[in-house]
Each structure stands twice: as structure tokens, then as C-alpha cells.
mmCIF file of C-alpha atoms and ligand atoms in Angstrom:
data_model
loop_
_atom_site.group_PDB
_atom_site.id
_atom_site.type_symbol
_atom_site.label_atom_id
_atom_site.label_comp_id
_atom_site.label_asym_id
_atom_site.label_seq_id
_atom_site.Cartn_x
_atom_site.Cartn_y
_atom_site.Cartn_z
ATOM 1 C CA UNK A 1 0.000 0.000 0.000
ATOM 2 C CA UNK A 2 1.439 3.274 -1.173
ATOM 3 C CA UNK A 3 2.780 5.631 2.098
ATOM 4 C CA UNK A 4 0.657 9.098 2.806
ATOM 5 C CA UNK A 5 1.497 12.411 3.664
ATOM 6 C CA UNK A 6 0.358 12.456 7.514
ATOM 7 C CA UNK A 7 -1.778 15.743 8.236
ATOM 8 C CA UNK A 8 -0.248 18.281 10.489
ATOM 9 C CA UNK A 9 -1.635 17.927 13.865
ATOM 10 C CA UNK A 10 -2.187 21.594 14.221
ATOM 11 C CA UNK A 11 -2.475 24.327 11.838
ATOM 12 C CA UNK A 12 -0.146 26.084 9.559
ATOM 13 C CA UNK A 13 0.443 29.601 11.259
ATOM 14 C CA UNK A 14 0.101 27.303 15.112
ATOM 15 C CA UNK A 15 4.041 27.930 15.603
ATOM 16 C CA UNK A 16 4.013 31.530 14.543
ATOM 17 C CA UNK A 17 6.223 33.426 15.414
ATOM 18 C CA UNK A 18 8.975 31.098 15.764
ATOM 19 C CA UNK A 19 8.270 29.055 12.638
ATOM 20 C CA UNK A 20 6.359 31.545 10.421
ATOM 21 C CA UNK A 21 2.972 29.669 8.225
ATOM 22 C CA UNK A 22 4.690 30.156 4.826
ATOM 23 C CA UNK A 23 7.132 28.080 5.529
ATOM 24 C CA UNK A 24 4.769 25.183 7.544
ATOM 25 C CA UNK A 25 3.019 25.070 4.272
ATOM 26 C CA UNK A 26 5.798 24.843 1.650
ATOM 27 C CA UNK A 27 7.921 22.613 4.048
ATOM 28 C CA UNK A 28 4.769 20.082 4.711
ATOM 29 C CA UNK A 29 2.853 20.576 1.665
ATOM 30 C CA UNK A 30 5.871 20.428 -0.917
ATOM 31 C CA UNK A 31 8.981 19.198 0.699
ATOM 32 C CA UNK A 32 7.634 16.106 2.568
ATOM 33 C CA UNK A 33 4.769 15.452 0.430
ATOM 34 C CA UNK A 34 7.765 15.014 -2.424
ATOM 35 C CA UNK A 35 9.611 12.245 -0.511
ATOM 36 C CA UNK A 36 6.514 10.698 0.478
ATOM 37 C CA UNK A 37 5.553 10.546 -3.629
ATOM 38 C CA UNK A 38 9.498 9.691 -4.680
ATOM 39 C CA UNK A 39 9.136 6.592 -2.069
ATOM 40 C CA UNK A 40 6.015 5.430 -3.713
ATOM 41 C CA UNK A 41 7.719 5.581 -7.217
ATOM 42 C CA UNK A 42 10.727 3.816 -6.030
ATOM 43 C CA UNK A 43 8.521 1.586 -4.445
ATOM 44 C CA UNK A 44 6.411 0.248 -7.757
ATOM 45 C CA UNK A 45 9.428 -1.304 -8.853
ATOM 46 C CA UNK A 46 9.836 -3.747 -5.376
ATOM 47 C CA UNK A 47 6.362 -3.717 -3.755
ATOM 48 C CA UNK A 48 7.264 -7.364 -2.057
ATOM 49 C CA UNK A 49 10.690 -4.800 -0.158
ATOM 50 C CA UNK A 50 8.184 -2.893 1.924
ATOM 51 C CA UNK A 51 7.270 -4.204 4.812
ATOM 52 C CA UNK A 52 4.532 -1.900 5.740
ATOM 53 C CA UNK A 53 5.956 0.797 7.851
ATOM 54 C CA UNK A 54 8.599 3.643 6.658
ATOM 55 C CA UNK A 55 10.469 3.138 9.770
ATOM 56 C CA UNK A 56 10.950 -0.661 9.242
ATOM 57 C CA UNK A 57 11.892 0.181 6.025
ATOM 58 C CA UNK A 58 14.742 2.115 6.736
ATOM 59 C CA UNK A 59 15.447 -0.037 9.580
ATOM 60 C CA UNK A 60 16.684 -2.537 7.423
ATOM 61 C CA UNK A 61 17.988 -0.749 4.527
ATOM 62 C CA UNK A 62 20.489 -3.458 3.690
ATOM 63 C CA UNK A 63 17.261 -5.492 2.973
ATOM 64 C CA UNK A 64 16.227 -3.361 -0.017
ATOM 65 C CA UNK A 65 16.808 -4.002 -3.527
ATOM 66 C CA UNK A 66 20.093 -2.194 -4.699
ATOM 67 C CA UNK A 67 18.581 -0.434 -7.590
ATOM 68 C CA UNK A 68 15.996 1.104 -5.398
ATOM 69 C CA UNK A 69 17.657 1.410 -1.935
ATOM 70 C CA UNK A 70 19.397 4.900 -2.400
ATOM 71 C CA UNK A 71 16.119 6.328 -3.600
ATOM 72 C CA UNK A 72 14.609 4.636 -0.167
ATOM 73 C CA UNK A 73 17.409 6.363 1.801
ATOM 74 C CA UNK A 74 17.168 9.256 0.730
ATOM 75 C CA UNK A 75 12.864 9.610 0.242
ATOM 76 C CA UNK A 76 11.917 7.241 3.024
ATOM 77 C CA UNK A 77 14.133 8.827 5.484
ATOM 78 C CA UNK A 78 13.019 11.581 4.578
ATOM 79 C CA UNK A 79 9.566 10.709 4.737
ATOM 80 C CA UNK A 80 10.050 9.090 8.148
ATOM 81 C CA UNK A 81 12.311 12.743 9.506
ATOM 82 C CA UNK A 82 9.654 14.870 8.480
ATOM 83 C CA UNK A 83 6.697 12.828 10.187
ATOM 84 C CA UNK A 84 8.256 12.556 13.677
ATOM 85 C CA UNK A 85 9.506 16.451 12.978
ATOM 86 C CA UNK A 86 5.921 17.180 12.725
ATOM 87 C CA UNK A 87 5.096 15.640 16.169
ATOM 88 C CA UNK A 88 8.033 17.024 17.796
ATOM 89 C CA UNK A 89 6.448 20.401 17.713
ATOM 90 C CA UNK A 90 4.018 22.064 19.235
ATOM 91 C CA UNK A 91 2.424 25.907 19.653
ATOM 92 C CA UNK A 92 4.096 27.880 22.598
ATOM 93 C CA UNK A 93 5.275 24.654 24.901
ATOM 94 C CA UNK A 94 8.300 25.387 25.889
ATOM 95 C CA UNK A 95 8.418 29.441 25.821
ATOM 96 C CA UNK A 96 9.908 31.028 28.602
ATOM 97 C CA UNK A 97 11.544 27.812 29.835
ATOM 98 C CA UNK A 98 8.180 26.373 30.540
ATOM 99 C CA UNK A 99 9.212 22.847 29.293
ATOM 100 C CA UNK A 100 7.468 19.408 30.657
ATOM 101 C CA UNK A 101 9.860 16.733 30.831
ATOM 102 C CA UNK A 102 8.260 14.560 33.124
ATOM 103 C CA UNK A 103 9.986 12.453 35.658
ATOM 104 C CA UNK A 104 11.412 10.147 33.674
ATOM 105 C CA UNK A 105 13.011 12.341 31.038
ATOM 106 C CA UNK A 106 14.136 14.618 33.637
ATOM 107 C CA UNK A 107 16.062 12.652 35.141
ATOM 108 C CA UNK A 108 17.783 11.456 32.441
ATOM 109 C CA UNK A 109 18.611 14.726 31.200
ATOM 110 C CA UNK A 110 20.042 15.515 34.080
ATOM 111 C CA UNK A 111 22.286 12.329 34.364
ATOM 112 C CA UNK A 112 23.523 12.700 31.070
ATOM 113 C CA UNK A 113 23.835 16.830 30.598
ATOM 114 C CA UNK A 114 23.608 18.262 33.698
ATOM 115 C CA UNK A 115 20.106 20.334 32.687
ATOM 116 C CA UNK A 116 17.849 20.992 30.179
ATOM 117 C CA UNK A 117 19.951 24.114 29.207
ATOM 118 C CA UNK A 118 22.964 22.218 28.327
ATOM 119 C CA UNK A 119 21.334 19.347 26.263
ATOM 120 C CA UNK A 120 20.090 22.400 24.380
ATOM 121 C CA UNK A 121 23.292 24.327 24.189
ATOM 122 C CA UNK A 122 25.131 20.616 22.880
ATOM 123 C CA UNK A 123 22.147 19.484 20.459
ATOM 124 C CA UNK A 124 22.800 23.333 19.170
ATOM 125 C CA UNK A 125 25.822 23.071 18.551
ATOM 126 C CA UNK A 126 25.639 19.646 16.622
ATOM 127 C CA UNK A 127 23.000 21.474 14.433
ATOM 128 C CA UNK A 128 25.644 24.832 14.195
ATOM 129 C CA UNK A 129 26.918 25.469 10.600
ATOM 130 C CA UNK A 130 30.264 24.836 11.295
ATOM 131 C CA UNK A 131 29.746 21.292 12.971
ATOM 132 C CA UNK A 132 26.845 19.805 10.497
ATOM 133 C CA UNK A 133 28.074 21.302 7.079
ATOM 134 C CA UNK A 134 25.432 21.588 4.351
ATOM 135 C CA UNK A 135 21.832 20.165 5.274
ATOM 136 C CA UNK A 136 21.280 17.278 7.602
ATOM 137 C CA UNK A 137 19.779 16.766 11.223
ATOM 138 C CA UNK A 138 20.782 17.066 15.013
ATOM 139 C CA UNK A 139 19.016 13.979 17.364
ATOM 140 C CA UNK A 140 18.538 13.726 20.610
ATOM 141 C CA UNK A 141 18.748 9.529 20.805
ATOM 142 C CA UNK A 142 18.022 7.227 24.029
ATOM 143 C CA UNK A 143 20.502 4.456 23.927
ATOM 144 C CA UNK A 144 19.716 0.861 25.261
ATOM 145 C CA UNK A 145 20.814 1.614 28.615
ATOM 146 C CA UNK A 146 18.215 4.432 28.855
ATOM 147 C CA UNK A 147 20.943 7.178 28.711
ATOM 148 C CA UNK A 148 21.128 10.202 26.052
ATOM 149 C CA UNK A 149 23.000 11.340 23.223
ATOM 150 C CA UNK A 150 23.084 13.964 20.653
ATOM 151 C CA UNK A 151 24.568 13.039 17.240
ATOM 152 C CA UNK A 152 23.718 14.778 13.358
ATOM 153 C CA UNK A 153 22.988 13.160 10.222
ATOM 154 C CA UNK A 154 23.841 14.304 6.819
ATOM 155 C CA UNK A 155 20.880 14.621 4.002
ATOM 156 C CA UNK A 156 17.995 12.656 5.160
ATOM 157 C CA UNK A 157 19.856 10.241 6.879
ATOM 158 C CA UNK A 158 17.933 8.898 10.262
ATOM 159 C CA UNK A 159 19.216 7.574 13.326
ATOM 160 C CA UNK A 160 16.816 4.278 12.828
ATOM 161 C CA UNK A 161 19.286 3.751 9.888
ATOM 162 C CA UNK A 162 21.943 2.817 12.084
ATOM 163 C CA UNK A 163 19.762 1.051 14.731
ATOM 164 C CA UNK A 164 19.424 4.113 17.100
ATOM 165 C CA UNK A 165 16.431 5.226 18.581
ATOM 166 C CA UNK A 166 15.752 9.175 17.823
ATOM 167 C CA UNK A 167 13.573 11.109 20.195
ATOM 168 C CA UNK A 168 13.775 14.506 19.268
ATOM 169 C CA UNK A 169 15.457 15.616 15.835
ATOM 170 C CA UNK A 170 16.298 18.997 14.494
ATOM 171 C CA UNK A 171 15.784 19.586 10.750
ATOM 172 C CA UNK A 172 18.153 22.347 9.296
ATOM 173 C CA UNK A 173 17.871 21.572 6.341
ATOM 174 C CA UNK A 174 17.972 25.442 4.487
ATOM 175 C CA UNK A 175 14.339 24.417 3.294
ATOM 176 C CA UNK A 176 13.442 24.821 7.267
ATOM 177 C CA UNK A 177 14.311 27.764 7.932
ATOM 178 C CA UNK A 178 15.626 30.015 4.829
ATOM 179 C CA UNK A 179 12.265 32.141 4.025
ATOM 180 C CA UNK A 180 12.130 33.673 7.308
ATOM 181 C CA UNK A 181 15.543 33.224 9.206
ATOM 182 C CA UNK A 182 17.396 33.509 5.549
ATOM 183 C CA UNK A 183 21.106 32.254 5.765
ATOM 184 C CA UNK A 184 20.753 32.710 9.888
ATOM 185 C CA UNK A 185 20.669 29.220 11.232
ATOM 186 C CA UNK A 186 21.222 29.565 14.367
ATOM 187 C CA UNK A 187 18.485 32.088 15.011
ATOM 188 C CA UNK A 188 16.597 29.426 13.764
ATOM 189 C CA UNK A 189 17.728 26.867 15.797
ATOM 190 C CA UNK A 190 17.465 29.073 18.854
ATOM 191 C CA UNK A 191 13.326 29.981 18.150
ATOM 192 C CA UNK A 192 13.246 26.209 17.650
ATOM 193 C CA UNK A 193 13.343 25.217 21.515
ATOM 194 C CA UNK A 194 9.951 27.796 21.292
ATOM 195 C CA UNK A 195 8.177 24.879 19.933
ATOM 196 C CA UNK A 196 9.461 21.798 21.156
ATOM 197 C CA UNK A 197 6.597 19.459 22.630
ATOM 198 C CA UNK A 198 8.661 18.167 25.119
ATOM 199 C CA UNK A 199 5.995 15.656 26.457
ATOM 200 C CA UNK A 200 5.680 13.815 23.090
ATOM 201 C CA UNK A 201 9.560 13.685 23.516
ATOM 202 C CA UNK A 202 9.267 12.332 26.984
ATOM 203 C CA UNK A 203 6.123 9.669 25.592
ATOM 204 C CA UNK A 204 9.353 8.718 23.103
ATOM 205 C CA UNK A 205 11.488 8.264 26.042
ATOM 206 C CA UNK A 206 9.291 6.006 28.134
ATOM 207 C CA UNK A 207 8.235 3.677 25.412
ATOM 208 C CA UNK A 208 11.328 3.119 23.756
ATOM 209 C CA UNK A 209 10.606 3.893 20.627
ATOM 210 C CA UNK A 210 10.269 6.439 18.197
HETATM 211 MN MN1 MN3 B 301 12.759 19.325 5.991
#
């Protein structure tokens, strides 16, 4: 069965002012709905290599037909990227510091950065221009033993590719930002924490999975 483009689960303008509705639409509308059609294309050729789920998928990328399997890098990653991203987000929850994390979460944020503040300033910094060259994403990833890391992918590369768990991920990708931040990343990055819905990050964290 051919993959969708999930509906946003709030409206286009809902992260104004920190993500501005022109860019909600072009990046949901265009950008993902592109890698969600490019998968299905790829797709037509191997219908027997999907197993059903885009994270599966590029789970076991090794698994794929070689003719296909770059195009299912690149397009189902970046179908999968985008539909977390989407959930990652939400209006006004963590403005002013006002951030959720549960126990949980909390605690292992504190055992592996110290605070909240510093997982931010590291997972930053991962996402800076001068460590993640080009377009890519920053991850905040919960290892087996429960504890955190931060690491960056290149393109559309996921975490799941590599048999990591991502619970939080940071597109910067210029598409993400360029209308209203322009060639400013970082002011992106830093409006970003605006709108991170920390308690689907901390649901993430509990169950395991993304
Ligand atoms: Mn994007």
C-alpha cells in the first residue's frame, strides 16, 4: 500500500512566530509530500521490499533491492524525519523555559547533561553550521541503557538507519528555515526550543521507541 502524507496535527500559522505559516506550508505541503511521492515511485518497482511501515523500512535498509535502496534512503528517510519532525512540535510549549519533561526524562537529562539548558546548548551546537556542514539533522537519541546522546545526520539520513532510537530531531535543512531566518541558522535553531513538545519527547522516552 502506497505511504501518505500524515496531516499536520495543528495548523499552519500554530508555531508563529517562531516558525512563520509560509514556511509550515511549503515545508509540509511540498517538501515532505515530495519524498513521500518519490518513495512510492521507487517503491512500484519492489512492492514485495516494503514491509509496511517507513520506519521498518529504513530499519533494514540493507534489505532493499540495490537499484531502489538509495532512492529509499534518501525519500523514506526523509519521509520518516519529516513525520516525527511534525510531532516534535508544538504551539508555545516550551516558551519562557516552561518545558514538561516529566519524571522520567528529567532525570535522564540531568544524568547525562547536567540540565535541560545544556542538552540544548550541545544538540545546538551539533546542528551549528560549522559542525553539520550543508543540510542534515541534530538527534537527541536514548541508547539501550536508557541514557542520552546527541549526534547529526547528513541529508535525510535517520538515526533508525543505524539502529538508534531518535527522540527529538532537528531539521536544518535550508528548506526549514531560509524564508524567514534567511542564511541565519542559528536564530533558527534558537526559536526552535519555542516549539518543542517536550511531552511527546518524553512519551518517546518512556516507550522506547520512536
Ligand atoms: Mn525538511
Amino acid at each position: 500500500m502506497a505511504y501518505e502524507l500524515p496531516a499536520l496535527p495543528y495548523g499552519y500559522d500554530a508555531l508563529e512566530p517562531y516558525i512563520d505559516e509560509e514556511t509550515m506550508r511549503l515545508h509540509h505541503d511540498k517538501h515532505h509530500n515530495t519524498y513521500v511521492t518519490n518513495l512510492n515511485v521507487a517503491l512500484e518497482k519492489h512492492p514485495e521490499a516494503d514491509p509496511g511501515n517507513v520506519d521498518v523500512l529504513i530499519s533494514e535498509l540493507d534489505t532493499v533491492p540495490e537499484d531502489i535502496r538509495t532512492a529509499v534512503r534518501n525519500n523514506g528517510g526523509g519521509h520518516a524525519n519529516h513525520s516525527m519532525f511534525w510531532q516534535m512540535l508544538a504551539p508555545n510549549s516550551g516558551v519562557g523555559g516552561d518545558e514538561d519533561l516529566g519524571e522520567d526524562l528529567a532525570e535522564a537529562v540531568t544524568w547525562g547533561f547536567g540540565s535541560l539548558e545544556s542538552l540544548k546548548e550541545q544538540l545546538t551546537a551539533a546542528a551549528a553550521p560549522g559542525a553539520l556542514f550543508g543540510s542534515g539533522w541534530a538527534w537527541l537519541i536514548v541508547n539501550p541503557d536508557r541514557s542520552l546522546s546527541i549526534e547529526a545526520t547528513a541529508n535525510q539520513d535517520s538515526p533508525l538507519m543505524e539502529g538508534k532510537t531518535p527522540i527529538l530531531g532537528l531539521d536544518v535543512w535550508e528548506h526549514a528555515y531560509y524564508l524567514k531566518y534567511r542564511n541565519r541558522r542559528l536564530e533558527y535553531i534558537n526559536e526552535f526550543w519555542n516549539v518543542v513538545n517536550w511531552g511527546e519527547v518524553a512519551r518517546r522516552y518512556e516507550s522506547g521507541h520512536s
